[in-house]
Amino acid sequence: MSIKVEDYYARETFQKMKAFADTQETPFVVIDTAMISQAYDDLRAGFDFAKVYYAVKANPAVEIIDLLKDKGSSFDIASIYELDKVMDRGVSADRISYGNTIKKSRDIRYFYEKGVRLFSTDSEADLRNIAKAAPGSKVYVRILTEGSTTADWPLSRKFGCQTDMAMDLLILARDLGLVPYGISFHVGSQQRDISVWDAAIAKVKVIFERLKEEDGIVLKLINMGGGFPANYITRTNSLETYAEEIIRFLKEDFGDDLPEIILEPGRSLIANAGILVSEVVLVARKSRTAVERWVYTDVGKFSGLIETMDEAIKFPIWTEKKGEMEEVVIAGPTCDSADIMYENYKYGLPLNLAIGDRLYWLSTGAYTTSYSAVEFNGFPPLKSFYL
Ligand SMILES: *Cc1c(COP(=O)(O)O)cnc(C)c1O
């Protein structure tokens, strides 16, 4: 298998990123912000009725926060630190939701004091904390969804609750003086099966109807989370196809009178815009007759590539070297044997690949810099540059 850069980047874009990369020492990520801008516009065009809350955890760089703020985006925030960072860039509290269902009471209070009035929950204990620390706020309840086997980076089980509990929580929210506002779900990140949204939206519909009929609670919001795809080795449908299909599911269940819709993209906005550039540290064989080479590079699981855990995300890897290809194991530079990125899935790299050659990890703008360890084995955090 050999990767064609043209499948991932426009020629001029790649040339510009490569020219910049040539001036820097590895490892680092270079990000083309124009691609983020385009991805945001494409998402807005696909879902023109939806509000976009950027999931800051995907890449919290101020350059990205500023860009999306100026384009009118809102922000999905997971901690007081993300909150401070985003508000320091001039984002107002009415453009923020506290989307983490796992939070301390004092952190809820902090958000409330900063003016945030939109909170996610999936448990009674958290809901009671919200009622105390953020009285009168709007809450939406996150439900469990199917589809973890078709999402390359699932977000199920840990978050969300069953339908019956979601209804109980929304009734309790009303009784505690909160505003029972809506339902959220996340179908799993890099979700390749679009029909998973159909099942999730159908569940939401049942909750909307039953709460209205049985308890007189009229919900206003569906937060459909993220899950939209980036371009990795395993190809996906286009974003237009996602949008068309998901809108069809929404209309089937809710008709033309759609509730307020929120999307919380992370990966799909940012990933494609980044290239992680690394250098080959060593190439080795484990015995005289071993068929597989090991390619050790100066990035690994602890410096930004944690999404290679269980080889979940298969990043396209490109090199300038051409020639006969051979299967390799690709591993990072640290003294930890977990620091192997790909061993079962066979990447091919040219036989003439040598120490000092560069590897270009495409579509690495999201979930890399923010996941990089601060000092494991003394290696510094992954650098990033924004063009
Ligand atoms: C991580 C996360 C997202 C972003 O998901 P992507 O698949 O990267 O788009 C959205 N919402 C919540 C609550 C999240 O935790």
Tab-separated table of C-alpha atoms and ligand atoms in Angstrom:
chain	number	residue	atom	x	y	z
A	1	MET	CA	0.000	0.000	0.000
A	2	SER	CA	1.352	3.391	-0.822
A	3	ILE	CA	-0.276	6.652	0.125
A	4	LYS	CA	-1.031	9.312	-2.462
A	5	VAL	CA	-0.882	12.783	-0.987
A	6	GLU	CA	-3.357	13.991	-3.640
A	7	ASP	CA	-6.036	11.829	-2.018
A	8	TYR	CA	-5.760	13.978	1.103
A	9	TYR	CA	-4.539	17.483	0.193
A	10	ALA	CA	-4.859	19.943	-2.648
A	11	ARG	CA	-1.511	20.230	-4.409
A	12	GLU	CA	-0.830	23.865	-3.408
A	13	THR	CA	-1.881	23.221	0.176
A	14	PHE	CA	0.505	20.326	0.530
A	15	GLN	CA	3.326	22.239	-1.147
A	16	LYS	CA	2.863	25.100	1.284
A	17	MET	CA	2.796	22.789	4.312
A	18	LYS	CA	5.803	20.827	3.071
A	19	ALA	CA	7.812	23.979	2.360
A	20	PHE	CA	7.172	25.156	5.908
A	21	ALA	CA	7.921	21.711	7.309
A	22	ASP	CA	11.277	21.676	5.572
A	23	THR	CA	12.375	24.612	7.754
A	24	GLN	CA	11.621	22.889	11.080
A	25	GLU	CA	13.145	20.131	13.142
A	26	THR	CA	10.943	17.116	13.784
A	27	PRO	CA	8.692	16.148	15.402
A	28	PHE	CA	5.884	18.655	15.004
A	29	VAL	CA	2.407	19.112	13.563
A	30	VAL	CA	1.791	21.707	10.887
A	31	ILE	CA	-1.802	22.836	10.426
A	32	ASP	CA	-3.355	24.622	7.489
A	33	THR	CA	-6.033	26.797	9.073
A	34	ALA	CA	-7.723	27.446	5.710
A	35	MET	CA	-8.702	23.769	5.656
A	36	ILE	CA	-10.349	24.143	9.071
A	37	SER	CA	-12.226	27.165	7.829
A	38	GLN	CA	-13.405	25.198	4.795
A	39	ALA	CA	-14.429	22.207	6.936
A	40	TYR	CA	-16.472	24.531	9.153
A	41	ASP	CA	-18.176	26.079	6.103
A	42	ASP	CA	-18.902	22.637	4.640
A	43	LEU	CA	-20.497	21.492	7.887
A	44	ARG	CA	-22.607	24.657	8.075
A	45	ALA	CA	-23.655	24.178	4.454
A	46	GLY	CA	-24.632	20.564	5.117
A	47	PHE	CA	-26.596	21.408	8.275
A	48	ASP	CA	-27.691	25.003	7.751
A	49	PHE	CA	-30.242	24.832	10.591
A	50	ALA	CA	-27.768	23.568	13.210
A	51	LYS	CA	-25.592	25.385	15.693
A	52	VAL	CA	-21.983	24.266	15.838
A	53	TYR	CA	-20.270	23.805	19.219
A	54	TYR	CA	-16.628	22.984	18.523
A	55	ALA	CA	-15.383	20.203	20.851
A	56	VAL	CA	-12.285	21.968	22.127
A	57	LYS	CA	-10.571	18.799	23.269
A	58	ALA	CA	-9.807	17.853	19.658
A	59	ASN	CA	-7.261	20.663	19.443
A	60	PRO	CA	-7.296	23.544	21.927
A	61	ALA	CA	-4.822	25.799	20.088
A	62	VAL	CA	-5.682	29.492	20.404
A	63	GLU	CA	-5.261	29.871	16.642
A	64	ILE	CA	-8.145	27.424	16.166
A	65	ILE	CA	-10.296	28.915	18.926
A	66	ASP	CA	-9.849	32.390	17.392
A	67	LEU	CA	-10.632	31.210	13.889
A	68	LEU	CA	-13.808	29.387	14.918
A	69	LYS	CA	-14.899	32.179	17.246
A	70	ASP	CA	-14.669	34.643	14.346
A	71	LYS	CA	-16.659	32.303	12.134
A	72	GLY	CA	-19.477	32.294	14.677
A	73	SER	CA	-18.925	28.905	16.277
A	74	SER	CA	-19.905	28.057	19.825
A	75	PHE	CA	-17.811	25.779	22.032
A	76	ASP	CA	-18.258	22.472	23.843
A	77	ILE	CA	-16.106	22.614	26.964
A	78	ALA	CA	-14.982	19.800	29.261
A	79	SER	CA	-13.118	21.509	32.124
A	80	ILE	CA	-12.560	24.803	33.911
A	81	TYR	CA	-9.187	25.054	32.146
A	82	GLU	CA	-10.737	24.832	28.701
A	83	LEU	CA	-13.338	27.338	29.858
A	84	ASP	CA	-10.714	29.877	30.951
A	85	LYS	CA	-8.795	29.413	27.744
A	86	VAL	CA	-11.804	29.928	25.501
A	87	MET	CA	-13.187	32.871	27.490
A	88	ASP	CA	-9.730	34.506	27.457
A	89	ARG	CA	-10.047	34.574	23.668
A	90	GLY	CA	-13.223	36.640	24.014
A	91	VAL	CA	-15.879	33.957	23.655
A	92	SER	CA	-18.970	34.880	25.664
A	93	ALA	CA	-20.665	32.494	28.085
A	94	ASP	CA	-23.807	32.186	25.949
A	95	ARG	CA	-21.681	30.417	23.310
A	96	ILE	CA	-20.487	27.727	25.697
A	97	SER	CA	-21.907	24.454	26.932
A	98	TYR	CA	-20.450	22.307	29.684
A	99	GLY	CA	-20.562	19.006	27.844
A	100	ASN	CA	-18.686	16.803	30.282
A	101	THR	CA	-21.025	14.610	32.323
A	102	ILE	CA	-18.270	13.966	34.878
A	103	LYS	CA	-17.617	17.102	36.890
A	104	LYS	CA	-17.071	18.412	40.379
A	105	SER	CA	-19.673	20.532	42.076
A	106	ARG	CA	-17.176	23.388	42.484
A	107	ASP	CA	-16.401	23.272	38.756
A	108	ILE	CA	-20.099	23.519	37.939
A	109	ARG	CA	-20.234	26.568	40.215
A	110	TYR	CA	-17.241	28.072	38.414
A	111	PHE	CA	-18.982	27.708	35.044
A	112	TYR	CA	-22.148	29.206	36.509
A	113	GLU	CA	-20.281	32.196	37.924
A	114	LYS	CA	-18.712	32.753	34.503
A	115	GLY	CA	-22.229	32.904	33.045
A	116	VAL	CA	-22.616	29.466	31.482
A	117	ARG	CA	-26.231	28.216	31.611
A	118	LEU	CA	-26.168	25.079	29.467
A	119	PHE	CA	-25.129	21.804	31.104
A	120	SER	CA	-24.977	18.176	30.104
A	121	THR	CA	-25.730	15.346	32.501
A	122	ASP	CA	-26.330	11.608	32.611
A	123	SER	CA	-26.686	10.789	36.313
A	124	GLU	CA	-28.801	11.794	39.261
A	125	ALA	CA	-25.845	12.791	41.440
A	126	ASP	CA	-24.508	15.139	38.765
A	127	LEU	CA	-27.971	16.559	38.130
A	128	ARG	CA	-28.406	17.366	41.821
A	129	ASN	CA	-25.007	19.057	41.801
A	130	ILE	CA	-26.083	21.164	38.827
A	131	ALA	CA	-29.329	22.127	40.563
A	132	LYS	CA	-27.371	23.379	43.569
A	133	ALA	CA	-24.356	24.948	41.887
A	134	ALA	CA	-26.042	26.283	38.742
A	135	PRO	CA	-29.680	26.930	39.723
A	136	GLY	CA	-32.188	27.534	36.961
A	137	SER	CA	-29.831	26.394	34.180
A	138	LYS	CA	-30.793	24.462	31.085
A	139	VAL	CA	-29.836	20.798	31.159
A	140	TYR	CA	-29.753	18.169	28.475
A	141	VAL	CA	-29.392	14.477	29.201
A	142	ARG	CA	-26.969	12.309	27.310
A	143	ILE	CA	-28.282	8.929	26.218
A	144	LEU	CA	-26.399	5.762	25.330
A	145	THR	CA	-26.190	4.892	21.658
A	146	GLU	CA	-25.345	1.814	19.632
A	147	GLY	CA	-22.591	1.690	17.067
A	148	SER	CA	-19.417	1.229	19.062
A	149	THR	CA	-18.160	-1.438	16.660
A	150	THR	CA	-18.342	0.872	13.655
A	151	ALA	CA	-16.800	3.880	15.384
A	152	ASP	CA	-13.004	3.796	15.209
A	153	TRP	CA	-12.785	5.663	18.526
A	154	PRO	CA	-15.958	4.758	20.491
A	155	LEU	CA	-17.301	7.047	23.208
A	156	SER	CA	-19.965	4.718	24.522
A	157	ARG	CA	-20.544	3.010	27.883
A	158	LYS	CA	-18.690	5.588	29.936
A	159	PHE	CA	-21.116	8.332	28.925
A	160	GLY	CA	-24.864	8.420	28.643
A	161	CYS	CA	-27.749	6.605	30.285
A	162	GLN	CA	-30.653	4.442	29.159
A	163	THR	CA	-33.853	5.997	27.841
A	164	ASP	CA	-35.892	5.355	30.992
A	165	MET	CA	-33.287	7.001	33.190
A	166	ALA	CA	-33.019	9.943	30.788
A	167	MET	CA	-36.748	10.590	31.245
A	168	ASP	CA	-36.492	10.265	35.024
A	169	LEU	CA	-33.635	12.763	35.038
A	170	LEU	CA	-35.494	15.324	32.946
A	171	ILE	CA	-38.512	15.106	35.259
A	172	LEU	CA	-36.225	15.473	38.257
A	173	ALA	CA	-34.531	18.442	36.585
A	174	ARG	CA	-37.899	20.200	36.403
A	175	ASP	CA	-38.647	19.353	40.025
A	176	LEU	CA	-35.253	20.738	41.078
A	177	GLY	CA	-35.956	24.066	39.377
A	178	LEU	CA	-33.780	23.473	36.336
A	179	VAL	CA	-34.949	23.752	32.730
A	180	PRO	CA	-35.281	20.261	31.200
A	181	TYR	CA	-34.047	21.321	27.816
A	182	GLY	CA	-33.169	18.372	25.623
A	183	ILE	CA	-31.288	15.211	24.794
A	184	SER	CA	-27.750	14.644	23.605
A	185	PHE	CA	-25.904	11.684	22.194
A	186	HIS	CA	-22.552	10.919	20.646
A	187	VAL	CA	-22.500	7.984	18.245
A	188	GLY	CA	-18.744	7.457	18.665
A	189	SER	CA	-15.884	9.295	17.067
A	190	GLN	CA	-15.008	8.493	13.437
A	191	GLN	CA	-18.362	6.748	13.090
A	192	ARG	CA	-18.404	4.995	9.726
A	193	ASP	CA	-21.978	3.671	9.901
A	194	ILE	CA	-24.399	6.523	9.234
A	195	SER	CA	-27.452	4.453	10.187
A	196	VAL	CA	-26.356	4.677	13.821
A	197	TRP	CA	-27.715	8.247	13.823
A	198	ASP	CA	-31.085	6.879	12.706
A	199	ALA	CA	-31.348	4.655	15.783
A	200	ALA	CA	-30.202	7.454	18.086
A	201	ILE	CA	-32.663	9.994	16.667
A	202	ALA	CA	-35.496	7.455	16.971
A	203	LYS	CA	-34.693	7.050	20.672
A	204	VAL	CA	-34.726	10.825	21.103
A	205	LYS	CA	-38.108	11.015	19.409
A	206	VAL	CA	-39.595	8.518	21.881
A	207	ILE	CA	-38.292	10.571	24.807
A	208	PHE	CA	-39.645	13.844	23.366
A	209	GLU	CA	-43.098	12.342	22.859
A	210	ARG	CA	-43.422	10.501	26.115
A	211	LEU	CA	-42.276	13.413	28.243
A	212	LYS	CA	-44.715	15.686	26.502
A	213	GLU	CA	-47.679	13.324	26.773
A	214	GLU	CA	-47.065	11.928	30.215
A	215	ASP	CA	-45.404	14.804	32.043
A	216	GLY	CA	-46.142	17.939	30.065
A	217	ILE	CA	-42.431	18.581	29.523
A	218	VAL	CA	-41.658	20.064	26.114
A	219	LEU	CA	-38.027	19.495	25.164
A	220	LYS	CA	-36.408	21.975	22.793
A	221	LEU	CA	-32.956	20.630	21.930
A	222	ILE	CA	-31.214	17.695	20.291
A	223	ASN	CA	-27.457	17.771	20.682
A	224	MET	CA	-26.199	15.280	18.094
A	225	GLY	CA	-22.573	15.383	19.221
A	226	GLY	CA	-19.659	14.662	16.921
A	227	GLY	CA	-18.669	11.473	15.149
A	228	PHE	CA	-18.268	12.928	11.656
A	229	PRO	CA	-15.309	11.468	9.814
A	230	ALA	CA	-11.791	12.535	8.947
A	231	ASN	CA	-9.813	11.070	6.045
A	232	TYR	CA	-7.704	8.202	7.257
A	233	ILE	CA	-6.710	4.960	5.524
A	234	THR	CA	-10.147	3.415	5.956
A	235	ARG	CA	-12.229	5.636	3.717
A	236	THR	CA	-15.685	6.884	4.661
A	237	ASN	CA	-18.684	8.455	2.999
A	238	SER	CA	-18.427	12.154	2.250
A	239	LEU	CA	-19.734	14.718	4.710
A	240	GLU	CA	-22.506	15.607	2.225
A	241	THR	CA	-23.749	12.033	2.396
A	242	TYR	CA	-23.690	12.138	6.191
A	243	ALA	CA	-25.659	15.381	6.149
A	244	GLU	CA	-28.231	14.178	3.620
A	245	GLU	CA	-28.856	10.946	5.465
A	246	ILE	CA	-28.967	12.439	8.958
A	247	ILE	CA	-31.352	15.172	7.826
A	248	ARG	CA	-33.559	12.500	6.309
A	249	PHE	CA	-33.617	10.654	9.661
A	250	LEU	CA	-34.468	13.878	11.497
A	251	LYS	CA	-37.318	14.712	9.113
A	252	GLU	CA	-38.710	11.180	9.279
A	253	ASP	CA	-39.035	11.507	13.044
A	254	PHE	CA	-39.657	15.218	13.596
A	255	GLY	CA	-41.127	16.425	10.290
A	256	ASP	CA	-40.344	19.978	9.214
A	257	ASP	CA	-40.750	21.323	12.710
A	258	LEU	CA	-37.282	20.450	13.933
A	259	PRO	CA	-36.204	21.238	17.473
A	260	GLU	CA	-33.050	23.267	18.041
A	261	ILE	CA	-30.128	21.171	16.774
A	262	ILE	CA	-26.560	21.323	18.054
A	263	LEU	CA	-23.561	19.605	16.477
A	264	GLU	CA	-20.293	19.173	18.373
A	265	PRO	CA	-17.648	18.347	15.809
A	266	GLY	CA	-14.027	17.909	16.811
A	267	ARG	CA	-12.222	15.471	14.570
A	268	SER	CA	-14.039	16.269	11.318
A	269	LEU	CA	-13.217	19.982	11.555
A	270	ILE	CA	-9.545	19.709	12.422
A	271	ALA	CA	-7.968	16.341	11.642
A	272	ASN	CA	-7.518	16.677	7.887
A	273	ALA	CA	-5.857	20.072	8.253
A	274	GLY	CA	-2.807	18.720	10.082
A	275	ILE	CA	0.329	16.823	9.121
A	276	LEU	CA	2.586	15.370	11.790
A	277	VAL	CA	6.149	15.288	10.543
A	278	SER	CA	8.524	12.811	12.129
A	279	GLU	CA	11.978	11.466	11.439
A	280	VAL	CA	13.226	7.899	11.279
A	281	VAL	CA	15.503	7.250	14.266
A	282	LEU	CA	16.454	3.661	13.455
A	283	VAL	CA	15.560	0.839	11.108
A	284	ALA	CA	16.264	-2.628	12.466
A	285	ARG	CA	15.627	-6.333	12.069
A	286	LYS	CA	15.326	-8.635	15.052
A	287	SER	CA	17.322	-11.479	13.510
A	288	ARG	CA	19.440	-12.087	10.455
A	289	THR	CA	16.525	-13.761	8.706
A	290	ALA	CA	13.637	-11.676	10.071
A	291	VAL	CA	11.369	-10.615	7.244
A	292	GLU	CA	9.924	-7.632	9.055
A	293	ARG	CA	11.830	-4.442	9.662
A	294	TRP	CA	11.149	-2.263	12.659
A	295	VAL	CA	10.991	1.428	11.889
A	296	TYR	CA	11.505	3.567	14.992
A	297	THR	CA	10.478	7.162	14.620
A	298	ASP	CA	10.743	10.246	16.831
A	299	VAL	CA	7.012	10.335	17.595
A	300	GLY	CA	4.942	7.663	19.271
A	301	LYS	CA	2.014	6.818	21.462
A	302	PHE	CA	3.226	9.216	24.139
A	303	SER	CA	3.905	12.159	21.850
A	304	GLY	CA	0.609	12.544	20.087
A	305	LEU	CA	-0.253	9.189	18.529
A	306	ILE	CA	-2.289	7.654	21.349
A	307	GLU	CA	-5.148	7.064	18.917
A	308	THR	CA	-3.048	4.247	17.468
A	309	MET	CA	-3.985	2.347	20.657
A	310	ASP	CA	-5.275	-1.039	19.469
A	311	GLU	CA	-4.417	0.384	16.038
A	312	ALA	CA	-7.798	2.118	16.202
A	313	ILE	CA	-7.002	5.059	13.963
A	314	LYS	CA	-4.928	4.227	10.916
A	315	PHE	CA	-3.204	7.402	9.842
A	316	PRO	CA	-2.010	7.583	6.245
A	317	ILE	CA	1.815	7.741	6.277
A	318	TRP	CA	3.693	9.234	3.359
A	319	THR	CA	7.380	9.450	2.603
A	320	GLU	CA	9.337	11.054	-0.204
A	321	LYS	CA	11.372	7.891	-0.680
A	322	LYS	CA	10.164	5.787	-3.568
A	323	GLY	CA	10.943	2.210	-4.463
A	324	GLU	CA	10.165	-1.332	-3.497
A	325	MET	CA	7.917	-1.543	-0.457
A	326	GLU	CA	8.129	-3.936	2.419
A	327	GLU	CA	5.958	-4.497	5.460
A	328	VAL	CA	7.184	-2.874	8.646
A	329	VAL	CA	6.394	-2.514	12.307
A	330	ILE	CA	6.256	1.156	13.253
A	331	ALA	CA	7.218	2.174	16.785
A	332	GLY	CA	7.986	5.279	18.824
A	333	PRO	CA	11.151	6.465	20.556
A	334	THR	CA	10.375	5.877	24.254
A	335	CYS	CA	11.525	3.115	26.617
A	336	ASP	CA	8.053	1.633	26.848
A	337	SER	CA	7.080	-1.434	24.877
A	338	ALA	CA	3.510	-0.148	24.587
A	339	ASP	CA	5.001	2.493	22.321
A	340	ILE	CA	4.329	0.556	19.126
A	341	MET	CA	1.905	2.168	16.731
A	342	TYR	CA	1.308	-0.471	14.076
A	343	GLU	CA	2.217	-4.126	14.136
A	344	ASN	CA	-0.884	-6.122	13.178
A	345	TYR	CA	-2.000	-3.829	10.418
A	346	LYS	CA	0.751	-4.038	7.859
A	347	TYR	CA	2.064	-0.712	6.720
A	348	GLY	CA	4.417	-0.833	3.786
A	349	LEU	CA	7.378	1.530	3.627
A	350	PRO	CA	10.145	1.645	1.020
A	351	LEU	CA	13.085	-0.719	1.519
A	352	ASN	CA	15.508	2.152	1.041
A	353	LEU	CA	13.989	4.119	3.939
A	354	ALA	CA	16.902	5.183	6.126
A	355	ILE	CA	17.808	6.947	9.339
A	356	GLY	CA	16.957	10.632	9.085
A	357	ASP	CA	14.233	10.218	6.453
A	358	ARG	CA	10.978	11.962	7.206
A	359	LEU	CA	7.574	10.374	7.659
A	360	TYR	CA	4.488	12.529	7.051
A	361	TRP	CA	1.505	11.395	9.114
A	362	LEU	CA	-1.482	12.820	7.258
A	363	SER	CA	-4.781	13.887	8.845
A	364	THR	CA	-3.250	14.374	12.289
A	365	GLY	CA	-4.635	17.810	13.212
A	366	ALA	CA	-7.029	16.454	15.845
A	367	TYR	CA	-6.348	14.504	19.036
A	368	THR	CA	-2.558	14.631	18.670
A	369	THR	CA	-1.082	17.747	20.302
A	370	SER	CA	-3.655	17.679	23.098
A	371	TYR	CA	-2.840	14.034	23.863
A	372	SER	CA	0.933	14.416	23.923
A	373	ALA	CA	2.706	13.683	27.230
A	374	VAL	CA	4.530	16.595	28.807
A	375	GLU	CA	7.803	14.862	29.641
A	376	PHE	CA	7.756	11.080	29.304
A	377	ASN	CA	11.374	9.920	28.990
A	378	GLY	CA	12.244	13.603	28.860
A	379	PHE	CA	10.751	14.109	25.409
A	380	PRO	CA	9.083	17.525	25.150
A	381	PRO	CA	5.398	17.901	24.211
A	382	LEU	CA	4.570	17.793	20.522
A	383	LYS	CA	5.059	21.186	18.867
A	384	SER	CA	2.528	22.610	16.452
A	385	PHE	CA	2.476	25.414	13.889
A	386	TYR	CA	-0.513	27.114	12.324
A	387	LEU	CA	-0.296	28.438	8.765
B	1	LIG	C1	-15.113	14.407	22.011
B	1	LIG	C2	-16.481	14.933	21.979
B	1	LIG	C3	-16.982	15.484	20.789
B	1	LIG	C4	-16.206	15.502	19.490
B	1	LIG	O1	-16.331	14.302	18.806
B	1	LIG	P1	-15.676	14.084	17.376
B	1	LIG	O2	-16.006	12.690	17.030
B	1	LIG	O3	-14.218	14.346	17.499
B	1	LIG	O4	-16.289	15.033	16.430
B	1	LIG	C5	-18.259	16.007	20.827
B	1	LIG	N1	-19.002	16.015	21.950
B	1	LIG	C6	-18.549	15.489	23.103
B	1	LIG	C7	-19.409	15.544	24.307
B	1	LIG	C8	-17.291	14.936	23.157
B	1	LIG	O5	-16.848	14.396	24.301
